[in-house]
Short mmCIF file of C-alpha atoms and ligand atoms in Angstrom, two decimals:
data_model
loop_
_atom_site.label_atom_id
_atom_site.label_comp_id
_atom_site.label_asym_id
_atom_site.label_seq_id
_atom_site.Cartn_x
_atom_site.Cartn_y
_atom_site.Cartn_z
CA MET Q 242 -88.21 154.03 193.71
CA ASN Q 243 -89.76 156.76 191.52
CA ILE Q 244 -87.13 159.56 191.48
CA LEU Q 245 -87.47 163.11 190.21
CA VAL Q 246 -84.17 164.21 188.82
CA THR Q 247 -84.13 168.06 188.37
CA GLY Q 248 -81.43 169.05 185.89
CA GLY Q 249 -81.29 165.50 184.74
CA ALA Q 250 -80.41 166.38 181.12
CA GLY Q 251 -77.18 168.06 182.28
CA TYR Q 252 -73.68 166.68 182.67
CA ILE Q 253 -73.80 165.08 186.06
CA GLY Q 254 -77.58 164.53 186.05
CA SER Q 255 -77.47 162.44 182.88
CA HIS Q 256 -74.72 160.19 184.21
CA THR Q 257 -76.70 159.78 187.41
CA CYS Q 258 -79.83 158.87 185.55
CA VAL Q 259 -77.96 155.98 183.91
CA GLU Q 260 -76.87 154.65 187.27
CA LEU Q 261 -80.37 155.06 188.77
CA LEU Q 262 -81.90 153.13 185.84
CA LYS Q 263 -79.41 150.41 186.09
CA ALA Q 264 -80.23 149.96 189.79
CA GLY Q 265 -83.95 149.48 188.83
CA HIS Q 266 -85.32 152.92 189.66
CA GLU Q 267 -87.92 154.78 187.63
CA VAL Q 268 -86.61 158.19 186.62
CA VAL Q 269 -88.47 161.47 185.86
CA VAL Q 270 -86.16 164.15 184.42
CA PHE Q 271 -87.36 167.81 185.03
CA ASP Q 272 -85.19 170.25 183.07
CA ASN Q 273 -85.60 173.62 181.41
CA PHE Q 274 -82.67 172.89 178.97
CA CYS Q 275 -81.01 176.19 179.69
CA ASN Q 276 -77.73 174.41 179.63
CA SER Q 277 -78.54 171.01 178.08
CA SER Q 278 -80.25 169.15 175.34
CA PRO Q 279 -83.19 166.60 175.27
CA GLU Q 280 -80.73 164.46 173.28
CA ALA Q 281 -78.76 163.71 176.48
CA VAL Q 282 -81.84 162.06 177.83
CA ALA Q 283 -82.33 160.02 174.64
CA ARG Q 284 -78.77 158.78 174.97
CA VAL Q 285 -79.34 157.94 178.59
CA GLN Q 286 -82.24 155.64 177.49
CA LYS Q 287 -80.04 154.09 174.85
CA ILE Q 288 -77.27 153.21 177.29
CA ALA Q 289 -79.57 151.90 180.04
CA GLY Q 290 -82.06 150.22 177.61
CA LYS Q 291 -84.91 151.67 179.75
CA SER Q 292 -87.22 154.65 179.24
CA VAL Q 293 -87.16 157.90 181.22
CA SER Q 294 -90.16 160.27 181.63
CA LEU Q 295 -89.07 163.75 180.49
CA VAL Q 296 -90.78 166.95 181.57
CA LYS Q 297 -89.70 170.39 180.31
CA GLY Q 298 -90.07 172.83 183.31
CA ASP Q 299 -88.40 175.30 185.39
CA VAL Q 300 -87.77 174.52 189.19
CA ARG Q 301 -89.01 178.03 190.03
CA ASN Q 302 -92.50 176.79 188.88
CA ARG Q 303 -93.84 175.35 192.16
CA GLU Q 304 -97.29 174.40 190.71
CA GLN Q 305 -95.78 172.48 187.78
CA LEU Q 306 -93.34 170.63 190.11
CA GLU Q 307 -96.25 169.77 192.48
CA SER Q 308 -98.24 168.20 189.69
CA VAL Q 309 -95.21 166.24 188.39
CA LEU Q 310 -94.41 164.94 191.89
CA ARG Q 311 -98.04 163.88 192.21
CA GLU Q 312 -98.49 162.46 188.65
CA PHE Q 313 -95.39 160.29 188.85
CA LYS Q 314 -95.81 159.29 192.63
CA CYS Q 315 -92.22 160.44 193.22
CA GLU Q 316 -90.65 159.28 196.46
CA ALA Q 317 -87.34 161.14 196.21
CA VAL Q 318 -85.75 164.03 194.42
CA ILE Q 319 -82.12 164.39 193.29
CA HIS Q 320 -81.69 168.18 192.69
CA PHE Q 321 -79.00 169.08 190.20
CA ALA Q 322 -80.91 171.96 188.44
CA GLY Q 323 -78.89 175.14 188.80
CA LEU Q 324 -76.45 177.50 187.23
CA LYS Q 325 -72.84 176.78 187.77
CA ALA Q 326 -70.42 179.32 186.17
CA VAL Q 327 -68.50 181.11 188.92
CA GLY Q 328 -67.38 184.05 186.72
CA GLU Q 329 -71.01 184.64 185.44
CA SER Q 330 -72.27 184.57 189.04
CA VAL Q 331 -70.00 187.47 189.94
CA GLU Q 332 -71.40 189.54 187.00
CA GLN Q 333 -75.05 188.39 187.46
CA PRO Q 334 -75.56 187.49 191.09
CA LEU Q 335 -79.31 187.94 191.13
CA MET Q 336 -79.67 185.46 188.37
CA TYR Q 337 -77.80 182.90 190.44
CA TYR Q 338 -79.72 183.59 193.71
CA ASP Q 339 -82.98 183.42 191.74
CA ASN Q 340 -82.23 180.14 189.93
CA ASN Q 341 -80.21 178.27 192.58
CA VAL Q 342 -81.66 179.50 195.84
CA LEU Q 343 -85.29 180.45 195.03
CA GLY Q 344 -85.50 177.52 192.55
CA THR Q 345 -84.68 175.26 195.49
CA VAL Q 346 -87.08 176.93 197.84
CA ARG Q 347 -89.88 176.41 195.31
CA LEU Q 348 -88.89 172.78 195.00
CA LEU Q 349 -88.97 172.24 198.77
CA GLU Q 350 -92.40 173.90 198.91
CA ALA Q 351 -93.61 171.51 196.21
CA MET Q 352 -92.06 168.60 198.13
CA GLU Q 353 -93.66 169.67 201.41
CA ALA Q 354 -97.08 170.04 199.70
CA THR Q 355 -96.88 166.61 198.17
CA GLY Q 356 -95.34 164.74 201.17
CA VAL Q 357 -92.01 163.88 199.38
CA LYS Q 358 -89.31 163.97 202.18
CA THR Q 359 -86.08 162.67 200.55
CA ILE Q 360 -83.72 164.93 198.75
CA VAL Q 361 -80.11 164.64 197.56
CA PHE Q 362 -78.69 168.09 196.75
CA SER Q 363 -75.74 168.97 194.52
CA SER Q 364 -73.44 171.12 196.70
CA SER Q 365 -69.91 171.85 195.94
CA ALA Q 366 -66.37 172.05 197.37
CA THR Q 367 -66.55 175.76 196.71
CA VAL Q 368 -68.23 175.96 200.08
CA TYR Q 369 -64.71 175.49 201.56
CA ALA Q 370 -63.22 178.33 199.73
CA PRO Q 371 -60.52 179.46 200.49
CA PRO Q 372 -59.18 176.23 202.26
CA GLN Q 373 -57.54 176.72 205.68
CA TYR Q 374 -56.13 173.14 205.67
CA LEU Q 375 -55.85 170.09 203.40
CA PRO Q 376 -57.28 167.61 202.83
CA LEU Q 377 -60.71 169.21 203.16
CA ASP Q 378 -63.01 167.38 205.55
CA GLU Q 379 -66.67 168.10 206.25
CA ASP Q 380 -65.84 169.95 209.42
CA HIS Q 381 -63.80 172.54 207.58
CA PRO Q 382 -65.35 176.02 208.18
CA LEU Q 383 -67.76 177.01 205.39
CA ALA Q 384 -67.14 180.18 203.33
CA ALA Q 385 -67.56 181.07 199.77
CA SER Q 386 -65.78 183.47 197.37
CA SER Q 387 -68.42 183.92 194.74
CA PRO Q 388 -72.24 184.39 194.55
CA TYR Q 389 -72.29 180.79 193.04
CA GLY Q 390 -70.47 179.43 196.13
CA ARG Q 391 -72.76 181.45 198.37
CA SER Q 392 -75.86 180.18 196.65
CA LYS Q 393 -74.67 176.59 197.50
CA MET Q 394 -73.99 177.61 201.15
CA MET Q 395 -77.46 179.22 201.39
CA VAL Q 396 -79.16 176.09 200.06
CA GLU Q 397 -77.28 174.01 202.49
CA ASP Q 398 -78.47 176.23 205.36
CA ILE Q 399 -81.92 176.21 204.04
CA LEU Q 400 -81.92 172.33 203.96
CA ARG Q 401 -80.53 172.17 207.43
CA ASP Q 402 -83.34 174.42 208.65
CA CYS Q 403 -85.90 172.28 206.82
CA TYR Q 404 -84.56 169.29 208.68
CA ARG Q 405 -84.82 171.14 212.08
CA ALA Q 406 -88.47 171.96 211.29
CA HIS Q 407 -89.27 168.60 209.78
CA PRO Q 408 -87.09 166.01 211.51
CA ASP Q 409 -88.74 163.24 209.42
CA TRP Q 410 -86.95 164.48 206.23
CA LYS Q 411 -84.06 162.60 204.68
CA ILE Q 412 -81.55 164.93 203.30
CA ALA Q 413 -78.12 164.41 201.70
CA LEU Q 414 -75.80 167.42 200.87
CA LEU Q 415 -73.11 166.14 198.42
CA ARG Q 416 -70.11 168.46 198.10
CA TYR Q 417 -68.52 167.62 194.73
CA PHE Q 418 -64.94 168.27 193.93
CA ASN Q 419 -64.01 168.48 190.24
CA PRO Q 420 -66.26 166.24 188.09
CA VAL Q 421 -64.63 165.23 184.78
CA GLY Q 422 -64.65 162.43 182.19
CA ALA Q 423 -67.62 160.93 180.42
CA HIS Q 424 -69.52 157.67 180.28
CA GLU Q 425 -67.48 154.88 178.89
CA SER Q 426 -70.00 154.30 175.93
CA GLY Q 427 -68.91 157.63 174.63
CA LEU Q 428 -72.63 158.54 174.29
CA ILE Q 429 -72.88 161.12 177.07
CA GLY Q 430 -70.39 163.64 178.45
CA GLU Q 431 -69.87 167.26 179.22
CA ASP Q 432 -71.06 169.57 176.39
CA PRO Q 433 -70.30 173.23 177.34
CA ASP Q 434 -71.89 176.05 175.35
CA GLY Q 435 -69.15 178.43 173.94
CA ILE Q 436 -65.79 178.69 175.50
CA PRO Q 437 -65.48 175.97 178.28
CA ASN Q 438 -65.04 177.29 181.87
CA ASN Q 439 -63.55 174.18 183.10
CA LEU Q 440 -60.15 172.60 182.32
CA MET Q 441 -61.05 169.10 180.99
CA PRO Q 442 -63.53 170.12 178.16
CA PHE Q 443 -61.04 172.81 177.11
CA VAL Q 444 -58.23 170.25 176.86
CA ALA Q 445 -60.56 167.88 174.97
CA GLN Q 446 -61.43 170.72 172.50
CA VAL Q 447 -57.63 171.44 171.96
CA ALA Q 448 -57.16 167.80 171.36
CA ILE Q 449 -59.87 167.49 168.69
CA GLY Q 450 -58.63 170.77 167.04
CA ARG Q 451 -61.60 173.00 167.87
CA ARG Q 452 -59.22 175.28 169.85
CA GLU Q 453 -55.65 176.25 169.00
CA ARG Q 454 -54.08 175.88 172.50
CA LEU Q 455 -54.80 175.68 176.21
CA ASN Q 456 -54.33 178.65 178.50
CA ILE Q 457 -53.08 177.43 181.91
CA TRP Q 458 -53.92 180.05 184.40
CA GLY Q 459 -50.83 180.40 186.66
CA GLY Q 460 -47.58 178.51 186.66
CA ASP Q 461 -46.16 180.00 189.90
CA TYR Q 462 -48.39 178.44 192.53
CA PRO Q 463 -46.65 176.74 195.54
CA THR Q 464 -47.42 173.32 194.14
CA PRO Q 465 -44.91 170.64 192.87
CA ASP Q 466 -44.99 171.95 189.15
CA GLY Q 467 -46.36 175.38 189.78
CA THR Q 468 -49.83 174.76 188.29
CA GLY Q 469 -53.08 174.44 190.19
CA VAL Q 470 -53.95 171.20 191.96
CA ARG Q 471 -57.52 169.82 192.04
CA ASP Q 472 -59.29 166.65 193.05
CA PHE Q 473 -60.62 165.40 189.76
CA ILE Q 474 -63.49 162.81 190.08
CA HIS Q 475 -64.75 160.73 187.24
CA VAL Q 476 -68.46 161.63 186.60
CA VAL Q 477 -69.52 158.01 186.71
CA ASP Q 478 -67.96 157.73 190.29
CA LEU Q 479 -69.88 160.81 191.16
CA ALA Q 480 -73.07 159.36 189.74
CA THR Q 481 -72.67 156.12 191.87
CA GLY Q 482 -72.08 158.35 194.90
CA HIS Q 483 -75.64 159.60 194.49
CA LEU Q 484 -77.00 156.09 194.49
CA ALA Q 485 -74.97 155.36 197.67
CA ALA Q 486 -76.43 158.56 199.28
CA LEU Q 487 -79.96 157.38 198.33
CA GLN Q 488 -79.38 153.94 199.81
CA THR Q 489 -78.05 155.59 202.99
CA LEU Q 490 -81.18 157.70 203.42
CA THR Q 491 -83.30 154.87 204.84
CA GLU Q 492 -83.80 156.90 208.12
CA PRO Q 493 -84.53 160.53 208.63
CA GLN Q 494 -81.31 162.44 208.74
CA CYS Q 495 -79.43 165.41 207.23
CA PHE Q 496 -75.77 165.04 206.41
CA ALA Q 497 -73.08 166.64 204.25
CA ILE Q 498 -70.49 164.56 202.47
CA ASN Q 499 -67.59 165.20 200.24
CA LEU Q 500 -67.52 163.35 196.96
CA GLY Q 501 -63.89 163.41 195.88
CA THR Q 502 -61.02 160.93 195.35
CA GLY Q 503 -58.65 162.32 197.96
CA THR Q 504 -55.88 162.71 195.47
CA GLY Q 505 -54.87 166.04 193.85
CA HIS Q 506 -53.47 166.32 190.32
CA SER Q 507 -52.02 169.37 188.78
CA VAL Q 508 -53.07 170.94 185.52
CA LEU Q 509 -49.93 169.68 183.87
CA ASP Q 510 -50.68 166.10 185.14
CA VAL Q 511 -54.01 166.49 183.39
CA VAL Q 512 -52.36 167.65 180.12
CA LYS Q 513 -49.89 164.83 180.18
CA ALA Q 514 -52.49 162.11 180.91
CA TYR Q 515 -54.65 163.53 178.13
CA GLU Q 516 -51.75 163.52 175.71
CA LYS Q 517 -51.35 159.87 176.53
CA ALA Q 518 -55.04 159.21 175.90
CA CYS Q 519 -55.29 160.99 172.64
CA GLY Q 520 -51.75 160.31 171.32
CA LYS Q 521 -51.12 163.94 170.48
CA THR Q 522 -49.01 166.68 171.90
CA LEU Q 523 -51.27 169.36 173.26
CA PRO Q 524 -50.08 172.95 172.82
CA TYR Q 525 -50.35 175.27 175.90
CA ILE Q 526 -49.24 178.50 177.29
CA ILE Q 527 -48.74 179.46 180.86
CA ALA Q 528 -50.73 182.71 181.42
CA GLU Q 529 -51.29 184.89 184.52
CA ARG Q 530 -53.15 183.59 187.52
CA ARG Q 531 -56.86 184.25 187.49
CA PRO Q 532 -58.07 186.34 190.39
CA GLY Q 533 -59.73 184.17 193.03
CA ASP Q 534 -58.23 180.95 191.89
CA ILE Q 535 -56.78 178.82 194.63
CA ALA Q 536 -53.51 176.99 194.39
CA GLU Q 537 -54.47 173.63 195.65
CA TYR Q 538 -57.46 171.65 197.04
CA TYR Q 539 -58.51 168.05 197.39
CA ALA Q 540 -61.02 166.06 199.53
CA ASN Q 541 -60.66 163.95 202.56
CA PRO Q 542 -62.95 161.13 201.26
CA ALA Q 543 -62.98 159.13 204.58
CA ALA Q 544 -66.49 160.16 205.59
CA ALA Q 545 -67.98 159.09 202.27
CA LYS Q 546 -66.38 155.68 202.78
CA ARG Q 547 -67.56 155.37 206.25
CA LYS Q 548 -71.09 156.70 205.77
CA LEU Q 549 -72.03 155.82 202.32
CA GLY Q 550 -69.71 152.72 201.79
CA TRP Q 551 -68.58 154.59 198.59
CA GLU Q 552 -65.21 155.52 197.15
CA ALA Q 553 -64.13 156.60 193.63
CA GLN Q 554 -62.88 153.82 191.53
CA ARG Q 555 -61.51 155.51 188.40
CA GLY Q 556 -58.15 157.34 188.10
CA LEU Q 557 -56.88 160.01 185.87
CA ASP Q 558 -56.06 157.70 182.92
CA ALA Q 559 -59.59 156.34 182.76
CA ILE Q 560 -60.94 159.92 183.14
CA CYS Q 561 -58.98 161.16 180.11
CA ALA Q 562 -59.53 158.03 177.96
CA ASP Q 563 -63.41 158.39 178.51
CA SER Q 564 -63.35 162.13 177.93
CA TRP Q 565 -61.38 161.59 174.68
CA ARG Q 566 -63.73 158.86 173.56
CA TRP Q 567 -66.81 161.17 174.09
CA GLN Q 568 -65.00 164.04 172.34
CA GLN Q 569 -64.01 161.99 169.31
CA MET Q 570 -67.56 160.38 168.96
CA ASN Q 571 -69.26 163.81 169.37
CA PRO Q 572 -66.98 166.58 168.16
CA ASN Q 573 -69.86 169.02 168.48
CA GLY Q 574 -71.26 167.71 171.65
CA PHE Q 575 -74.98 166.91 171.39
CA LYS Q 576 -75.39 169.04 168.35
CA PRO Q 577 -75.57 167.26 164.99
N1 LIG L 247 -69.80 170.38 187.17
C1 LIG L 247 -69.21 170.91 188.18
O1 LIG L 247 -68.07 171.22 188.14
C2 LIG L 247 -69.89 171.03 189.50
C3 LIG L 247 -69.13 171.12 190.76
C4 LIG L 247 -69.84 171.18 191.93
C5 LIG L 247 -71.27 171.23 191.92
N2 LIG L 247 -72.03 171.25 190.77
C6 LIG L 247 -73.45 171.30 190.83
O2 LIG L 247 -73.94 170.08 190.29
C7 LIG L 247 -75.15 170.45 189.60
C8 LIG L 247 -75.12 169.84 188.12
O3 LIG L 247 -74.05 170.42 187.46
P1 LIG L 247 -73.68 169.97 186.03
O4 LIG L 247 -72.22 170.14 185.90
O5 LIG L 247 -74.43 168.77 185.60
O6 LIG L 247 -74.35 171.25 185.21
P2 LIG L 247 -75.15 171.34 183.95
O7 LIG L 247 -75.38 172.78 183.53
O8 LIG L 247 -74.76 170.38 182.98
O9 LIG L 247 -76.62 170.81 184.44
C9 LIG L 247 -77.53 171.52 185.16
C10 LIG L 247 -78.86 171.25 184.52
O10 LIG L 247 -79.86 171.94 185.15
C11 LIG L 247 -80.72 172.61 184.20
N3 LIG L 247 -81.28 173.87 184.81
C12 LIG L 247 -80.66 174.94 185.23
N4 LIG L 247 -81.52 175.80 185.80
C13 LIG L 247 -82.71 175.16 185.79
C14 LIG L 247 -84.05 175.59 186.22
N5 LIG L 247 -84.25 176.79 186.79
N6 LIG L 247 -85.07 174.68 186.07
C15 LIG L 247 -84.88 173.46 185.38
N7 LIG L 247 -83.63 173.10 185.03
C16 LIG L 247 -82.66 173.92 185.17
C17 LIG L 247 -79.79 172.85 183.02
O11 LIG L 247 -80.58 172.96 181.83
C18 LIG L 247 -78.91 171.59 183.03
O12 LIG L 247 -79.57 170.55 182.32
C19 LIG L 247 -75.34 171.94 189.57
O13 LIG L 247 -76.21 172.33 190.63
C20 LIG L 247 -73.93 172.46 189.88
O14 LIG L 247 -73.90 173.64 190.42
C21 LIG L 247 -71.31 171.06 189.55
#
């Protein structure tokens, strides 16, 4: 199948491109590189031994999307392009609604105009915040505590409305838990600009010596060791989840599915596993809780197994080993 991958140069997109190429699909990456580098796509080609078509463009540009969908005869879209920093979304909500919500509307218009009816969308477990019960299943009430989370909820609603209006569309809404790790080749991985927002790249940068120590936000949560608990999913497992979703979309439908492992690990569990992977002691301090952070959440992955025939394969040790390999081989990320 010819697949348009918006945001395909990014962290999750690049890993998904590898799996799509391995499965025999043709891939067109469409990315404006606002948070990524074309080098990631070069590395994807190296890993897969196949070429990728790369178009620099913004998903808010409907005309350009239409011509790309036509030129490459795309049959499906995987839509990763978007901004993802929760804190930044609180400070600049309009930028998030413009990029994440209006960008998706422009993309859907381009799909409608060109007759492309299959889309897999990157949603997020933030649509369950704050959790009312655990583990989080897909029937959990939807709510969001930031403009970022609301942008994901809005796009989910828009896609459900599109399906009501066009019941011949095939739509998968994938709610990711906490993507971490890197490709086992060490060639692609997460490459945050500036100070990492997420735990794993921060730990990796402490391990490589780019940062002095880790700040753990909150040590007094009602969790076994007092630190926050999350459902960390290896990015390659997440990538294969997209392949499983595409394979499930043989008939018109619209569904939402969690992509998580079902197991929660605390921040201190991650630090210990990373210390084992890198063979060093990682300095950290326990700081104040961050406002808005949640003590604990993890997925109920049963529906993913039932519906997609997919479940995560890789545990925390593999996650840390792969992250460390990527960090060691690329101490400055994709920059030379
Ligand atoms: N990483 C996470 O923790 C996480 C969790 C849940 C959901 N998600 C969602 O998954 C998707 C991918 O996340 P990621 O971690 O790979 O992020 P990322 O920033 O690495 O990748 C996003 C890609 O989209 C591109 N992009 C952004 N705006 C664009 C635009 N207007 N036009 C074209 N390209 C644009 C960026 O340059 C980047 O390459 C995002 O939609 C994100 O919200 C991520």
